[in-house]
Short mmCIF file of C-alpha atoms in Angstrom, two decimals:
data_model
loop_
_atom_site.label_atom_id
_atom_site.label_comp_id
_atom_site.label_asym_id
_atom_site.label_seq_id
_atom_site.Cartn_x
_atom_site.Cartn_y
_atom_site.Cartn_z
CA GLN E 1302 0.02 0.07 -0.08
CA VAL E 1303 1.09 3.36 -0.69
CA GLN E 1304 0.23 6.95 0.32
CA LEU E 1305 1.10 9.96 -1.65
CA VAL E 1306 1.11 13.43 0.04
CA GLU E 1307 1.52 16.60 -2.32
CA SER E 1308 2.81 20.11 -1.13
CA GLY E 1309 4.02 23.60 -2.22
CA GLY E 1310 0.94 24.71 -3.83
CA GLY E 1311 -0.48 28.16 -3.43
CA LEU E 1312 -0.47 31.62 -4.89
CA VAL E 1313 2.13 32.66 -7.69
CA GLU E 1314 2.57 35.59 -9.89
CA ALA E 1315 2.77 34.89 -13.53
CA GLY E 1316 6.04 34.58 -14.48
CA GLY E 1317 7.13 33.35 -11.31
CA SER E 1318 7.98 29.90 -10.32
CA LEU E 1319 6.58 27.03 -8.41
CA ARG E 1320 8.17 23.77 -6.57
CA LEU E 1321 5.79 21.04 -5.47
CA SER E 1322 6.81 18.04 -3.84
CA CYS E 1323 4.91 14.66 -3.22
CA VAL E 1324 6.27 12.37 -0.38
CA ALA E 1325 5.24 8.46 -0.47
CA SER E 1326 4.97 6.59 2.48
CA GLY E 1327 4.52 2.71 2.59
CA ARG E 1328 6.65 0.89 0.51
CA THR E 1329 9.41 2.02 -1.59
CA LEU E 1330 8.45 3.33 -5.03
CA ARG E 1331 12.15 3.29 -6.43
CA ARG E 1332 11.75 0.82 -9.03
CA ASN E 1333 8.28 2.61 -10.39
CA ALA E 1334 7.60 5.22 -12.60
CA MET E 1335 5.83 8.61 -11.09
CA ALA E 1336 3.78 11.58 -12.35
CA TRP E 1337 2.19 14.86 -12.09
CA PHE E 1338 -1.19 15.51 -13.23
CA ARG E 1339 -3.21 18.45 -12.82
CA GLN E 1340 -6.95 19.28 -12.96
CA ALA E 1341 -8.55 22.69 -13.43
CA PRO E 1342 -12.24 23.26 -12.45
CA GLY E 1343 -14.45 21.99 -14.95
CA GLN E 1344 -11.66 20.08 -16.61
CA GLU E 1345 -10.53 16.57 -17.06
CA ARG E 1346 -7.41 15.57 -15.22
CA GLU E 1347 -4.45 16.66 -17.45
CA PHE E 1348 -1.13 14.96 -17.58
CA VAL E 1349 2.02 17.23 -16.67
CA ALA E 1350 5.08 14.87 -16.61
CA THR E 1351 6.24 11.50 -15.43
CA ILE E 1352 9.77 10.06 -14.59
CA TRP E 1353 10.97 6.32 -14.65
CA SER E 1354 12.80 5.09 -12.06
CA GLY E 1355 16.18 5.42 -14.47
CA GLY E 1356 15.32 9.32 -14.54
CA VAL E 1357 13.87 9.22 -18.24
CA SER E 1358 11.05 11.91 -18.14
CA LYS E 1359 8.18 13.13 -20.61
CA TYR E 1360 6.61 16.11 -20.67
CA ALA E 1361 3.29 17.58 -21.81
CA ASP E 1362 3.58 20.13 -24.72
CA SER E 1363 1.90 22.64 -22.41
CA VAL E 1364 4.44 22.72 -19.98
CA LYS E 1365 7.70 21.35 -22.17
CA GLY E 1366 10.52 23.75 -21.68
CA ARG E 1367 8.98 25.34 -18.45
CA PHE E 1368 8.64 22.36 -16.05
CA THR E 1369 10.91 19.84 -14.66
CA ILE E 1370 10.16 16.63 -12.79
CA SER E 1371 12.38 14.95 -10.61
CA ARG E 1372 12.86 12.57 -8.03
CA VAL E 1373 14.69 11.58 -5.12
CA ASN E 1374 14.09 7.67 -4.35
CA ALA E 1375 16.00 7.78 -0.94
CA LYS E 1376 13.46 10.17 0.28
CA ASN E 1377 10.58 8.61 -1.52
CA THR E 1378 9.95 12.23 -2.79
CA LEU E 1379 8.59 13.52 -6.16
CA TYR E 1380 9.04 17.18 -7.39
CA LEU E 1381 7.83 19.30 -9.79
CA GLN E 1382 9.65 22.74 -10.54
CA GLY E 1383 7.93 25.15 -12.83
CA ASN E 1384 9.49 28.43 -14.39
CA SER E 1385 7.79 31.17 -15.97
CA VAL E 1386 4.47 30.09 -14.94
CA LYS E 1387 1.05 31.00 -16.68
CA PRO E 1388 -2.41 31.64 -15.53
CA GLU E 1389 -3.39 28.63 -17.42
CA ASP E 1390 -1.20 26.70 -15.14
CA THR E 1391 -3.83 27.08 -12.34
CA ALA E 1392 -4.98 23.69 -11.24
CA VAL E 1393 -5.28 21.30 -8.69
CA TYR E 1394 -1.65 19.28 -9.10
CA TYR E 1395 -1.81 15.81 -8.05
CA CYS E 1396 1.14 13.30 -7.84
CA ALA E 1397 0.81 9.65 -9.05
CA ALA E 1398 2.39 6.58 -8.58
CA GLU E 1399 2.97 2.98 -10.08
CA VAL E 1400 1.69 2.86 -13.58
CA LEU E 1401 -0.20 0.13 -14.71
CA ARG E 1402 -0.27 0.05 -18.47
CA ALA E 1403 2.02 1.71 -20.76
CA VAL E 1404 0.37 4.89 -21.58
CA VAL E 1405 1.59 7.01 -18.88
CA THR E 1406 -0.28 10.21 -20.19
CA ASP E 1407 -3.63 8.23 -19.29
CA ALA E 1408 -4.75 9.06 -15.48
CA THR E 1409 -6.57 5.99 -15.65
CA ALA E 1410 -3.11 4.00 -15.82
CA TRP E 1411 -2.09 4.81 -12.67
CA LYS E 1412 -2.88 3.13 -9.36
CA TYR E 1413 -1.91 5.43 -6.63
CA TRP E 1414 -2.66 9.01 -6.14
CA GLY E 1415 -2.22 11.92 -3.80
CA GLN E 1416 -5.04 14.32 -2.54
CA GLY E 1417 -3.86 17.44 -4.42
CA THR E 1418 -2.29 20.73 -3.88
CA GLN E 1419 -3.88 23.92 -5.58
CA VAL E 1420 -1.93 25.79 -7.48
CA THR E 1421 -3.22 29.48 -8.18
CA VAL E 1422 -1.17 31.68 -10.76
CA SER E 1423 -2.37 35.30 -10.88
CA SER E 1424 -2.36 37.55 -13.99
#
């Protein structure tokens, strides 16, 4: 069993930066992929970025070049660094763990989810 807890959300000005953390408790996830998704009001959960155990990562086009996903396996922690944030980045950000299928961009492919942390980007 795995529990995921996100933190670091809040209000940030457009053009500024954000840094989110996700701490996993329970068994180690060092051999599993992890990901960030986000969900704005009235919208479906959207893929942001994923990182495999070996450090290879993949990003959504909407955040590519601005966001960086990383992990520290010894701390069971996942990070999301976002620069030059935009109002359209406003959403609840969720971390996910243990992908069940190869389609990592599909929210339904992930087994474990955190409760989410709100990020609001002002214009």
